[in-house]
Amino acid sequence: MEKKPKKKNIAETVRELVKDAVEECGCTLWDVEYVKEPTGWNLAIYIDREGGISLTDCEMVNDAVEPIIDEADPIEGSYCLEISSPGLERDLKNHEHIEAFLGTEVAVRLYTAIDGTKSFNAILASHDEEKDTVTFAMADEKELTLERKAIAKLSTVAEF
């Protein structure tokens, strides 16, 4: 009998299972999260596409990925499957996410304060995947380069 993945590996397992199916639907797989909610476990698959995501896109991706996940059966017990857009203000969790939003304003939250502040907005200037650093153009026209492990949360800022 094949051993099921641990909870911390479920999101990555599902990502690998559904990536091609999401792309066949004309969407990009933005992220996968498997989290405990007050009502139980939630498997959230976030998709994106040029011009935004519609309810029809979510339904199409749901219909494409649900049988794949059911057949592979990587999750013990019950869970709720959610297909959604990552939203206008989305978390930037990996190098591809950061690359996609270079030159835009982002909200940065740090684990440890720098100059008395743990959060600020800045322009996402560059990143170095090899060094795992991100450089921000600050309001005072200076640049700040941080290791990604110093950043608690990095997200886009929606402009209305």
PDB file of C-alpha atoms in Angstrom, residues 11 22 28 44 89 98-99 111 114 142 155:
ATOM      1  CA  ALA A  11       0.181  21.261  -1.065  1.00  0.00           C
ATOM      2  CA  VAL A  22      -4.710  24.013 -14.839  1.00  0.00           C
ATOM      3  CA  THR A  28      -1.603  29.611 -14.530  1.00  0.00           C
ATOM      4  CA  ALA A  44      -7.160  25.999  -1.910  1.00  0.00           C
ATOM      5  CA  GLU A  89      -3.429  41.943  -3.193  1.00  0.00           C
ATOM      6  CA  ILE A  98       8.514  38.143  -7.307  1.00  0.00           C
ATOM      7  CA  GLU A  99       9.701  38.224 -10.910  1.00  0.00           C
ATOM      8  CA  TYR A 111      10.176  39.405  11.259  1.00  0.00           C
ATOM      9  CA  ILE A 114      14.709  47.758  10.785  1.00  0.00           C
ATOM     10  CA  LYS A 142      17.541  54.637  -1.438  1.00  0.00           C
ATOM     11  CA  SER A 155       2.349  41.121  -1.069  1.00  0.00           C
TER      12      SER A 155
END
